[in-house]
Amino acid sequence: MQYILFLLRRAAHSILVLLGLSIIIFIISRVMPGDPARMALGPYATQEQVAALRQEMGLDLPLWTQYVRYMSNLVQGQFGKSLISERDVRLDLAHHLPATLELIMMTMFWVVVIGIPLGALSAVKKDTAFDNLTRGFSFTAVVIPGFLVGIGFQLLFGYWLDWFPITGRLSPGTVVTQKITGLYLIDALILRDWHLFFDALKHILLPSLALSMAGIGQVIRITRSSMLEIETQDHVQVVRSYGVPNLLVTFKYILKPAFIPTLNILGLLSASLLGNAFLVESVFSWPGVAKYGVNAMLQKDINGLVGVVLLIGLGFLLANLIVDMIIGLLDPRIRLKGEAE
Amino acid sequence: MTLTYKQLLEIKDLTVDFDRFGGKARVLNRVNLAVAKGEKVGVVGETGCGKSVTMKAVMNLLPTRRVTVGGSIFYKGRDLLTLDRFARRQITGKEVVMIFQDPMTSLNPVFTIGQQMEDIIGYNLAGAKRGLRLPKRLRQEAREQAARFLAAVKLADPERILNSYPFQLSGGMRQRVLIALALANQPDLIIADEPGTALDVTTQAQILELMDQLVQERGIALLMITHNLGVVRETTDRVYVMYAGTVVETAATDALFAEPLHPYTKGLLDSVPKLHGQGLSAGIEGSVPDYLQMNPGCRFYPRCPQALPKCEFEPPEPRSISENHMVSCHLIG
Ligand SMILES: Nc1ncnc2c1ncn2[C@@H]1O[C@H](COP(=O)(O)OP(=O)(O)OP(=O)(O)O)[C@@H](O)[C@H]1O
Ligand SMILES: [Mg+2]
């Protein structure tokens, strides 16, 4: 019961954040220098044409009226038409989102399956050569920007070794017979289309690994340090003193409480991933939403921009809601009391 | 193989060095301490004088890195320090158990009391042939045993306690859970590191009385660390006084209170507020010095009100005053 209340509180909090975000992005999109209508129509359009577009978009109205319109559209889930593609922004987003979603999910996958075991092992083998190596790696991984790693990967695995393709989501000959989720790996699994699966995997490997490096580094560090901290706590000494096997102490009594800070980091990571995704998407010509968003910004496509920003905000809040949910499941103090110590 | 032994636990010349930044710190310097079967022994001394380190050495809980342990710890005549990890685990955690100082931090916050007790009792029931997963039957048996011992420490509704998380219980209840856990393995010796000092005075008194009664009934020996001289006087048969990693004096409890010989012991007894006499007395000036800069002679020399010149360079040897009374001081003998 407390748990439901806790989740509801977090959800309400998320809605407030989203509201704040919508206001901020409204203000930014209206005060950005440059005239969206002029940018959309190009330098050869006449003054009348520009004025007509401004009127159509409601840009000639007072700011307050614009805001009311904007909000009432948002509430109905309307973002308007993109000034670049001249399509409904929702269509554009639906078109670009799966590519980014797939990239980020794959990235998160690496972060979890590489970062957590390395961090845990590093804590268990504290001060050994393995630990020093892992720490060195995690430190380096955090410091080097993802797009540089991406370029490095492209040179090494794409250009010199020629193991992996370096651009796009699929090879030219590969077709997706049926779009189900738009995430090719998952669609391929559903369709049992192994050719598609391996082709998509080959393409996503380098960009997702490049994007995951910083996260892997952070997760290694936080997992290691929180395990070492919990290791010294009395309750671990108690189970140790009674001769409970070491493996069980480590993977049950230390790892479970140590997981909570790691999960928090994963939630935060989802935000920085979206930021870094743009650069990695650019490097690998990945047709994702981050790239679409930056184009919208550069070309003053205000409707497209609002759509992307709110979508990303929503994604971040959802990711954190999921993290809160899992933390609640792990930590009885949250589940039963609605608060952490 | 059965060994003949006089003492249940006998610590001989136990020395512990920690490699610290800046050098080796000799935190325990030739500690000698013994507990007979069913005996209740107290260990007193200021904070930082090495009481917990001594007990952790017995329980094999000292960190493995940057620590050197010397001397011997005989349990029923066998030196624990020469046993391998597995042989040692048959003794510590089973025949010798430890109750930690703070009940608020001694239970894992994200597991129920039942989960923790089942694992601890279950793995001891499983004995040598333990795997990583407890068989269901053992788990069930461990749970029943846990419930029995929760009832023995006078906790009402053991089933509810087993299903609770630590934060749902009061400090006193948690301390009782820890005592139940210690008793559940039917040990011969319980080491209690300042049991209940984190609790309020009334609860602490109840807990100590309960513990005293439970070990008495079962003939379990008790080695109790405490700051509270009143508790020592009431519960223990014999006392060790520790200072800066050395045992400075040991005697039967009554004898020690009647006739303390070491200047440190005198100071310690003096620091207790008295109900009659001239109000509060001074106690001992200062605190335990840094282990990296210990005096080469008597470790108490820098604070000793009666120090002799030779105390500075010559460490005093333990001397027998009477059958049960030993003291390490140049002033005596
Ligand atoms: N793992 C360790 N590494 C280095 N030094 C340690 C370690 N554990 C304890 N010490 C040192 O050993 C000394 C004795 O500590 P110990 O915990 O035994 O004191 P204590 O007598 O139990 O004090 P208290 O009454 O406060 O519990 C302290 O100076 C402490 O800094
Ligand atoms: Mg202590």
XYZ file of C-alpha atoms and ligand atoms in Angstrom:
706
model
C 0.000 0.000 0.000
C 2.786 2.385 1.017
C 4.579 1.247 -2.096
C 1.668 2.231 -4.354
C 1.505 5.622 -2.652
C 5.235 6.015 -3.108
C 4.974 5.218 -6.809
C 1.993 7.526 -7.231
C 3.943 10.299 -5.590
C 6.833 9.738 -7.940
C 4.468 9.665 -10.917
C 2.821 12.930 -9.857
C 6.260 14.398 -9.449
C 7.111 13.285 -12.994
C 4.027 14.984 -14.394
C 5.024 18.226 -12.700
C 8.496 17.957 -14.190
C 7.022 17.376 -17.601
C 4.827 20.446 -17.187
C 7.822 22.552 -16.228
C 9.722 21.199 -19.187
C 6.901 22.114 -21.560
C 6.962 25.696 -20.279
C 10.724 26.002 -20.603
C 10.791 24.614 -24.101
C 7.948 26.956 -25.096
C 9.892 29.965 -23.911
C 13.107 28.819 -25.549
C 11.439 28.093 -28.857
C 9.888 31.574 -28.921
C 12.897 33.596 -27.858
C 15.454 31.802 -30.046
C 16.904 34.304 -32.516
C 15.745 33.983 -36.107
C 12.309 33.694 -37.655
C 11.058 30.111 -37.978
C 8.840 30.973 -40.933
C 11.672 32.619 -42.837
C 13.998 29.685 -42.071
C 11.407 27.199 -43.275
C 10.680 28.996 -46.541
C 14.244 29.926 -47.411
C 15.804 33.163 -48.608
C 13.877 33.336 -51.881
C 10.383 33.389 -50.400
C 8.533 36.678 -50.581
C 7.602 38.751 -47.580
C 3.938 37.877 -48.132
C 4.626 34.163 -48.126
C 6.524 34.445 -44.860
C 3.777 36.500 -43.282
C 1.205 33.934 -44.386
C 3.149 31.088 -42.767
C 3.582 33.105 -39.591
C -0.126 33.612 -39.469
C -0.815 29.965 -40.151
C 1.484 28.975 -37.305
C -0.024 31.612 -35.032
C 3.328 33.313 -34.518
C 1.721 36.735 -35.019
C -0.492 36.307 -31.978
C 0.430 37.667 -28.534
C 2.714 35.299 -26.565
C 0.042 34.534 -24.003
C -2.441 33.392 -26.644
C 0.275 31.355 -28.287
C 0.941 29.649 -24.991
C -2.704 28.752 -24.446
C -2.886 27.308 -27.924
C 0.369 25.442 -27.478
C -0.746 23.896 -24.209
C -4.160 22.908 -25.423
C -2.534 21.234 -28.417
C -0.041 19.435 -26.189
C -2.774 18.149 -23.914
C -4.406 16.635 -26.975
C -1.062 15.175 -27.985
C -0.678 17.535 -30.974
C 2.712 18.958 -31.849
C 1.740 20.462 -35.194
C 3.584 20.115 -38.466
C 7.333 19.949 -38.830
C 8.656 22.894 -40.778
C 11.382 20.774 -42.340
C 9.651 17.576 -43.353
C 6.235 19.254 -43.565
C 4.749 16.205 -41.923
C 2.988 15.811 -38.608
C 5.735 15.859 -35.958
C 4.239 12.734 -34.417
C 4.853 10.865 -37.639
C 8.439 12.066 -37.741
C 9.013 11.011 -34.163
C 7.422 7.633 -34.727
C 9.724 7.236 -37.693
C 12.936 8.141 -35.857
C 12.202 6.922 -32.364
C 12.665 3.150 -32.813
C 16.241 3.582 -34.038
C 17.205 5.601 -30.962
C 15.225 3.375 -28.640
C 17.002 0.325 -29.984
C 20.387 2.009 -29.644
C 19.712 3.060 -26.067
C 18.280 -0.252 -25.006
C 21.285 -2.040 -26.432
C 23.554 0.446 -24.674
C 21.791 -0.106 -21.352
C 22.156 -3.817 -21.915
C 25.944 -3.483 -22.199
C 26.107 -1.183 -19.226
C 24.279 -3.707 -17.067
C 25.868 -6.940 -18.271
C 29.399 -5.559 -18.448
C 29.423 -2.861 -15.777
C 27.776 -4.642 -12.846
C 29.752 -7.929 -13.006
C 33.038 -6.084 -13.538
C 32.295 -3.764 -10.623
C 31.279 -6.642 -8.356
C 34.315 -8.722 -9.306
C 36.560 -5.748 -8.851
C 35.226 -5.314 -5.308
C 35.630 -8.997 -4.496
C 39.196 -8.954 -5.854
C 40.073 -5.627 -4.314
C 43.687 -4.484 -4.799
C 44.580 -7.306 -7.175
C 45.877 -6.791 -10.713
C 42.363 -7.417 -11.998
C 40.949 -4.701 -9.772
C 43.596 -2.204 -10.812
C 43.021 -2.966 -14.469
C 39.262 -2.622 -14.132
C 39.592 0.624 -12.247
C 41.945 1.999 -14.848
C 39.517 0.990 -17.548
C 36.520 2.511 -15.793
C 38.337 5.751 -15.206
C 39.367 6.012 -18.839
C 35.926 5.019 -20.058
C 34.278 7.809 -18.069
C 36.684 10.435 -19.324
C 36.736 9.763 -23.068
C 33.706 11.173 -24.914
C 31.480 8.597 -26.605
C 31.840 9.994 -30.096
C 35.631 9.705 -29.895
C 35.291 6.089 -28.854
C 32.923 5.723 -31.798
C 35.438 7.126 -34.256
C 38.125 4.922 -32.738
C 35.915 1.857 -33.120
C 35.151 2.792 -36.694
C 38.834 3.072 -37.522
C 39.823 -0.102 -35.734
C 36.952 -2.522 -36.307
C 35.498 -1.006 -39.439
C 38.310 0.415 -41.470
C 41.418 -1.577 -40.510
C 40.006 -4.899 -39.392
C 36.873 -4.596 -41.514
C 34.824 -6.719 -39.108
C 31.814 -4.501 -38.732
C 29.890 -2.027 -40.887
C 30.286 1.532 -39.692
C 27.121 3.288 -40.813
C 23.387 2.791 -40.763
C 21.115 0.222 -39.184
C 21.081 -2.410 -41.943
C 23.081 -3.436 -45.017
C 21.642 -2.236 -48.323
C 20.341 -5.689 -49.340
C 18.582 -6.473 -46.075
C 14.843 -5.876 -45.938
C 12.496 -5.830 -43.013
C 9.570 -7.888 -44.208
C 7.241 -6.663 -41.524
C 7.609 -3.742 -39.148
C 6.246 -4.713 -35.756
C 8.027 -2.663 -33.100
C 10.479 -0.908 -35.378
C 13.294 -2.255 -33.212
C 14.933 -4.487 -35.769
C 16.512 -6.882 -33.306
C 13.208 -7.540 -31.646
C 11.278 -7.695 -34.895
C 13.789 -10.211 -36.222
C 13.351 -12.349 -33.129
C 9.587 -12.272 -33.491
C 9.803 -13.096 -37.194
C 12.620 -15.609 -36.639
C 14.466 -13.855 -39.418
C 18.047 -14.711 -38.486
C 19.601 -12.943 -41.428
C 17.921 -9.722 -40.353
C 18.866 -10.325 -36.732
C 22.561 -10.754 -37.342
C 22.693 -7.919 -39.835
C 21.026 -5.567 -37.356
C 23.281 -6.838 -34.566
C 26.394 -6.235 -36.639
C 25.302 -2.659 -37.242
C 24.272 -1.806 -33.726
C 27.310 -3.344 -32.013
C 29.810 -0.527 -32.526
C 27.540 2.455 -31.875
C 25.968 0.876 -28.791
C 29.336 -0.115 -27.362
C 30.719 3.347 -28.044
C 27.736 4.911 -26.347
C 27.928 2.533 -23.381
C 31.562 3.177 -22.414
C 30.959 6.102 -20.072
C 28.050 4.304 -18.440
C 30.027 1.108 -18.000
C 32.768 3.112 -16.320
C 30.342 4.799 -13.945
C 28.533 1.595 -13.097
C 31.792 -0.242 -12.392
C 32.842 2.485 -9.996
C 29.584 2.808 -8.137
C 29.037 -0.959 -7.875
C 32.559 -1.484 -6.637
C 32.479 1.291 -4.088
C 29.067 0.485 -2.696
C 29.939 -3.187 -2.365
C 33.114 -2.294 -0.522
C 31.187 0.006 1.753
C 28.551 -2.595 2.573
C 31.253 -5.206 3.044
C 32.508 -3.348 6.116
C 29.075 -2.979 7.686
C 28.227 -4.920 10.826
C 25.489 -7.035 9.314
C 27.906 -8.512 6.805
C 30.382 -9.272 9.580
C 27.566 -10.962 11.467
C 26.667 -13.393 8.675
C 30.372 -13.924 8.048
C 31.019 -14.634 11.715
C 28.421 -17.419 11.602
C 30.245 -19.097 8.743
C 27.700 -18.513 5.975
C 29.572 -19.382 2.736
C 31.482 -16.511 1.202
C 29.773 -16.684 -2.165
C 26.382 -16.395 -0.542
C 27.521 -13.484 1.612
C 28.837 -11.659 -1.440
C 26.046 -12.293 -3.871
C 23.137 -12.160 -1.478
C 23.949 -10.093 1.559
C 26.276 -7.577 -0.075
C 25.106 -7.350 -3.660
C 21.430 -6.748 -2.937
C 21.860 -3.632 -0.797
C 24.742 -2.496 -3.032
C 22.426 -2.617 -6.003
C 20.424 0.385 -4.885
C 23.023 3.096 -5.632
C 23.814 1.349 -8.908
C 20.181 1.522 -9.940
C 20.057 5.211 -9.135
C 23.040 5.744 -11.405
C 21.321 3.796 -14.163
C 18.340 6.130 -13.923
C 20.525 9.207 -14.216
C 22.486 7.581 -16.991
C 19.435 7.380 -19.212
C 19.461 11.177 -19.379
C 23.089 11.608 -20.305
C 22.760 8.790 -22.822
C 20.226 10.767 -24.807
C 22.593 13.689 -24.922
C 25.546 11.592 -26.028
C 23.362 9.642 -28.419
C 23.279 12.575 -30.796
C 27.028 12.579 -31.350
C 27.224 8.832 -31.663
C 24.248 8.837 -34.000
C 25.988 11.417 -36.140
C 29.245 9.479 -36.227
C 27.492 6.264 -37.258
C 24.801 7.891 -39.448
C 22.248 6.301 -37.178
C 18.825 7.548 -38.271
C 17.626 8.350 -34.767
C 15.597 10.977 -33.003
C 18.565 12.794 -31.488
C 19.817 13.747 -34.895
C 16.333 14.814 -35.889
C 16.149 16.999 -32.789
C 19.404 18.784 -33.492
C 18.387 19.451 -37.064
C 15.136 20.871 -35.760
C 17.059 23.159 -33.452
C 19.484 24.386 -36.075
C 16.746 25.075 -38.555
C 14.319 26.563 -36.043
C 11.720 23.889 -36.575
C 9.986 24.828 -33.320
C 7.297 22.179 -33.523
C 9.788 19.435 -34.168
C 11.966 20.702 -31.324
C 9.128 20.728 -28.818
C 8.218 17.207 -29.854
C 11.732 15.858 -29.423
C 12.405 17.568 -26.121
C 9.168 16.431 -24.557
C 9.675 12.922 -25.842
C 13.151 12.757 -24.380
C 11.893 14.207 -21.106
C 9.164 11.610 -21.012
C 11.671 8.860 -21.700
C 13.891 10.055 -18.890
C 11.016 10.246 -16.432
C 9.785 6.802 -17.408
C 13.253 5.353 -16.977
C 13.447 6.859 -13.511
C 9.998 5.643 -12.608
C 11.079 2.132 -13.534
C 14.229 2.557 -11.453
C 12.143 3.734 -8.488
C 9.882 0.752 -8.932
C 12.770 -1.696 -8.845
C 14.384 0.051 -5.893
C 11.076 -0.230 -4.085
C 11.077 -3.948 -4.750
C 14.646 -4.310 -3.459
C 14.359 -2.071 -0.442
C 11.630 -2.912 2.052
C 12.040 0.463 3.754
C 10.677 2.076 0.622
C 8.126 -0.580 -0.124
C 6.632 -0.663 3.355
C 7.393 2.759 4.726
C 7.669 4.842 1.616
C 11.055 6.270 2.540
C 14.706 5.327 2.505
C 17.102 5.710 5.402
C 41.067 -37.199 18.491
C 40.309 -35.734 21.865
C 42.640 -33.289 23.462
C 42.849 -32.640 27.127
C 42.562 -28.998 27.917
C 42.149 -26.897 31.004
C 40.635 -23.815 29.432
C 37.873 -23.630 26.861
C 39.518 -20.679 25.160
C 43.102 -19.739 25.742
C 44.707 -16.820 23.967
C 48.490 -16.914 24.216
C 50.787 -14.035 23.318
C 48.386 -12.816 20.658
C 49.931 -10.085 18.573
C 48.208 -8.161 15.800
C 49.951 -5.697 13.514
C 48.171 -3.460 11.054
C 50.126 -2.066 8.127
C 49.086 1.520 8.160
C 50.031 4.523 6.178
C 53.181 5.592 8.007
C 54.210 2.212 9.385
C 53.273 -0.936 11.229
C 50.910 -0.427 14.138
C 51.189 -3.087 16.840
C 47.596 -2.931 17.992
C 47.757 -6.078 20.119
C 50.972 -6.761 22.003
C 51.199 -10.270 23.529
C 47.676 -10.527 24.851
C 46.992 -13.465 27.176
C 43.447 -14.327 28.063
C 41.592 -17.490 29.068
C 38.008 -18.552 29.564
C 37.089 -21.795 31.322
C 34.011 -23.834 30.503
C 30.881 -22.079 31.718
C 32.879 -19.149 33.078
C 31.804 -15.542 32.712
C 34.689 -13.279 31.902
C 34.712 -9.525 31.401
C 37.109 -7.400 29.389
C 37.308 -3.706 30.213
C 39.366 -0.815 28.946
C 39.100 2.551 27.283
C 37.930 3.008 23.740
C 40.561 2.022 21.173
C 42.492 -0.290 23.499
C 42.060 -3.326 21.245
C 39.129 -5.193 22.807
C 37.239 -5.625 19.556
C 40.398 -6.503 17.638
C 41.070 -9.319 20.127
C 37.588 -10.742 19.643
C 37.738 -10.359 15.885
C 41.000 -12.271 15.861
C 39.236 -15.128 17.646
C 36.306 -14.977 15.226
C 38.579 -14.722 12.174
C 36.978 -11.423 11.215
C 40.096 -9.310 10.832
C 40.770 -8.162 7.281
C 43.121 -10.540 5.479
C 45.184 -7.819 3.878
C 47.788 -5.715 5.659
C 47.299 -7.588 8.919
C 49.740 -9.910 10.663
C 48.507 -12.124 13.475
C 51.002 -13.822 15.789
C 50.733 -16.054 18.855
C 48.083 -18.708 19.382
C 44.384 -18.980 20.089
C 43.619 -22.374 21.604
C 40.046 -23.544 21.598
C 39.557 -26.857 23.389
C 43.274 -27.360 23.066
C 43.496 -26.763 19.317
C 45.206 -23.699 17.944
C 42.679 -21.927 15.735
C 45.397 -20.005 13.950
C 46.871 -23.219 12.549
C 43.561 -24.572 11.243
C 42.487 -24.081 7.649
C 39.496 -21.958 6.790
C 37.060 -24.870 6.688
C 38.160 -26.516 9.893
C 38.033 -23.155 11.577
C 34.494 -22.523 10.403
C 33.397 -25.681 12.194
C 34.335 -23.926 15.411
C 33.858 -20.200 15.060
C 30.291 -19.445 14.136
C 29.149 -22.708 15.631
C 30.817 -23.458 18.954
C 32.030 -19.912 19.458
C 29.693 -17.141 18.409
C 29.825 -13.388 18.699
C 27.154 -10.847 19.489
C 28.002 -7.481 18.013
C 27.840 -4.123 19.669
C 25.097 -2.342 17.780
C 21.770 -4.082 17.161
C 20.725 -1.276 14.808
C 23.424 -2.133 12.270
C 23.890 -5.835 12.908
C 20.987 -7.009 10.775
C 20.808 -6.636 7.016
C 18.172 -3.987 6.212
C 16.920 -5.576 2.994
C 16.245 -9.118 4.205
C 13.669 -10.323 6.713
C 14.776 -11.618 10.100
C 13.561 -15.042 8.952
C 15.701 -15.060 5.811
C 18.797 -14.153 7.792
C 18.165 -16.589 10.625
C 17.378 -19.412 8.189
C 20.644 -18.951 6.360
C 22.721 -18.692 9.499
C 21.125 -21.579 11.363
C 20.621 -23.647 8.219
C 24.243 -23.572 7.146
C 25.331 -24.628 10.582
C 22.837 -27.501 10.517
C 24.177 -28.495 7.124
C 27.629 -28.778 8.652
C 30.500 -29.752 6.407
C 28.568 -30.870 3.359
C 27.030 -27.583 2.519
C 26.219 -26.401 -0.941
C 25.187 -22.919 -1.949
C 21.511 -23.766 -1.798
C 20.044 -24.992 1.417
C 17.785 -28.005 0.962
C 14.169 -27.165 1.682
C 14.031 -29.552 4.585
C 16.969 -27.856 6.302
C 15.529 -24.437 5.665
C 12.279 -25.542 7.303
C 14.130 -27.003 10.251
C 16.216 -23.849 10.627
C 13.088 -21.738 10.638
C 11.459 -23.826 13.336
C 14.598 -23.589 15.411
C 14.728 -19.828 14.862
C 11.160 -19.507 16.103
C 11.973 -21.600 19.183
C 14.911 -19.403 20.116
C 12.999 -16.192 19.476
C 10.521 -17.462 22.026
C 13.411 -18.281 24.379
C 14.553 -14.642 24.355
C 11.002 -13.689 25.310
C 9.909 -12.245 22.016
C 6.167 -12.606 21.627
C 4.853 -13.850 18.294
C 8.045 -15.296 16.739
C 6.304 -15.931 13.429
C 5.624 -12.224 13.026
C 9.213 -11.368 13.940
C 10.531 -13.824 11.355
C 8.502 -12.080 8.692
C 9.599 -8.584 9.734
C 12.373 -6.480 8.349
C 14.853 -5.047 10.866
C 13.486 -1.517 10.551
C 10.119 -2.754 11.755
C 11.577 -3.782 15.106
C 12.769 -1.695 18.046
C 16.418 -1.697 19.130
C 15.670 -3.935 22.102
C 13.841 -6.420 19.899
C 16.719 -6.493 17.428
C 19.164 -7.134 20.249
C 16.999 -10.051 21.358
C 16.989 -11.387 17.816
C 20.788 -11.296 17.838
C 20.895 -13.135 21.146
C 18.470 -15.745 19.809
C 20.724 -16.161 16.803
C 23.745 -16.685 19.040
C 21.930 -19.255 21.191
C 20.443 -21.102 18.234
C 23.752 -22.683 17.333
C 24.039 -24.097 20.852
C 27.529 -22.694 21.345
C 29.958 -23.349 24.188
C 31.174 -19.769 24.217
C 29.461 -16.494 23.451
C 31.579 -13.434 22.865
C 29.539 -10.319 23.464
C 31.015 -7.012 22.319
C 29.379 -4.358 24.472
C 25.898 -5.834 24.146
C 23.198 -3.218 24.336
C 25.348 -0.104 24.752
C 23.478 1.392 21.818
C 20.190 0.964 23.676
C 18.593 2.990 26.430
C 19.619 2.116 29.964
C 16.460 0.279 30.974
C 16.384 -1.861 27.866
C 20.076 -2.547 28.225
C 19.609 -3.732 31.793
C 16.811 -6.078 30.712
C 18.897 -7.456 27.866
C 21.920 -8.077 30.070
C 19.819 -9.805 32.685
C 18.202 -11.979 30.037
C 21.532 -12.882 28.517
C 23.026 -13.668 31.899
C 20.146 -15.939 32.754
C 20.188 -17.728 29.375
C 23.896 -18.541 29.421
C 23.673 -19.589 33.068
C 20.851 -22.036 32.320
C 22.711 -23.563 29.417
C 26.183 -23.575 30.930
C 27.539 -21.422 28.115
C 30.742 -19.528 28.778
C 30.519 -15.779 28.267
C 33.273 -13.414 27.265
C 31.899 -9.928 27.612
C 33.456 -6.683 26.528
C 32.066 -3.642 28.237
C 32.723 -0.092 29.352
C 30.321 -0.512 32.173
C 32.100 -1.521 35.362
C 28.783 -1.977 37.140
C 27.863 -4.646 34.622
C 31.213 -6.337 35.057
C 30.787 -6.441 38.790
C 27.311 -7.896 38.605
C 27.751 -10.512 35.906
C 31.327 -11.691 35.589
C 33.473 -14.142 37.550
C 36.779 -12.781 36.320
C 37.990 -9.591 34.631
C 40.738 -8.606 32.240
C 41.807 -4.981 32.126
C 43.250 -3.946 28.782
C 45.254 -0.881 27.949
C 46.626 0.017 24.493
C 46.717 -3.536 23.222
C 48.066 -5.174 26.364
C 46.434 -6.932 29.297
C 47.610 -4.934 32.318
C 45.782 -6.796 35.040
C 43.489 -9.767 35.548
C 41.818 -11.076 38.673
C 38.643 -12.546 40.070
C 36.050 -9.799 39.803
C 35.658 -9.328 43.551
C 39.398 -9.248 44.120
C 39.945 -6.698 41.390
C 37.306 -4.340 42.738
C 38.530 -4.833 46.300
C 42.200 -4.426 45.567
C 43.147 -3.008 42.164
C 46.938 -3.044 41.742
C 47.793 -1.512 38.378
C 47.679 2.307 38.305
C 45.512 2.108 35.175
C 43.009 -0.183 36.873
C 42.915 2.166 39.847
C 42.275 5.083 37.565
C 39.561 3.200 35.745
C 37.783 2.304 38.978
C 38.200 5.856 40.209
C 36.587 7.271 37.104
C 33.273 5.686 38.057
C 31.058 8.264 39.754
C 30.558 7.181 43.327
C 27.362 7.538 45.236
C 29.170 8.265 48.471
C 32.534 9.810 49.241
C 33.888 13.008 47.739
C 31.766 13.197 44.597
C 33.329 12.623 41.198
C 36.957 11.695 41.105
C 39.461 12.524 38.455
C 39.929 9.285 36.543
C 42.903 9.215 34.148
C 44.147 12.140 32.143
C 44.356 11.876 28.358
C 43.491 8.955 26.095
C 45.051 5.916 24.394
C 48.087 7.119 22.409
C 48.656 6.564 18.697
C 49.701 2.974 18.015
C 52.378 4.185 15.627
C 54.095 6.110 18.427
C 53.828 3.705 21.338
C 56.196 4.035 24.237
C 58.798 1.236 23.913
C 58.604 0.376 27.615
C 55.314 0.280 29.483
C 52.572 1.455 27.183
C 50.880 3.271 30.047
C 54.048 5.189 30.940
C 53.104 8.571 29.382
C 49.894 8.742 31.430
C 50.979 6.947 34.575
C 50.855 9.060 37.758
C 53.346 6.758 39.516
C 55.794 6.046 36.676
C 59.358 4.967 37.480
C 62.338 5.830 35.252
C 62.670 2.240 33.986
C 59.031 2.223 32.851
C 60.024 4.305 29.873
C 62.215 1.644 28.220
C 61.529 -1.670 29.912
C 58.202 -3.366 29.208
C 56.873 -4.940 32.427
C 56.352 -8.720 32.487
C 53.126 -10.187 33.896
C 53.559 -11.229 37.518
C 51.407 -13.548 39.607
C 50.287 -11.941 42.837
C 48.068 -14.764 43.936
C 46.652 -17.780 42.156
C 44.210 -15.811 40.099
C 45.634 -12.333 40.172
C 48.149 -11.222 37.540
C 49.484 -7.741 36.943
C 52.021 -6.213 34.568
C 53.644 -3.315 36.350
C 57.108 -2.435 37.618
C 55.595 -1.016 40.803
C 54.426 -4.448 41.875
C 56.682 -7.260 43.009
N 40.959 -2.949 10.266
C 41.776 -2.133 10.962
N 42.815 -1.505 10.334
C 43.637 -0.692 11.013
N 43.492 -0.402 12.314
C 42.485 -0.971 12.995
C 41.561 -1.858 12.352
N 40.639 -2.274 13.267
C 40.987 -1.655 14.421
N 42.077 -0.893 14.269
C 42.744 -0.104 15.317
O 42.902 -0.887 16.441
C 42.774 -0.114 17.609
C 41.890 -0.826 18.591
O 40.566 -0.870 18.096
P 39.394 -1.686 18.763
O 38.236 -1.592 17.864
O 39.850 -3.039 19.145
O 39.117 -0.848 20.076
P 38.076 -1.189 21.224
O 38.884 -1.472 22.439
O 37.124 -2.223 20.776
O 37.360 0.207 21.415
P 35.806 0.515 21.661
O 35.608 0.434 23.107
O 35.652 1.914 21.161
O 35.015 -0.463 20.876
C 42.251 1.245 17.187
O 43.293 2.176 17.290
C 41.866 1.056 15.736
O 42.155 2.214 15.023
Mg 35.010 -2.205 20.186
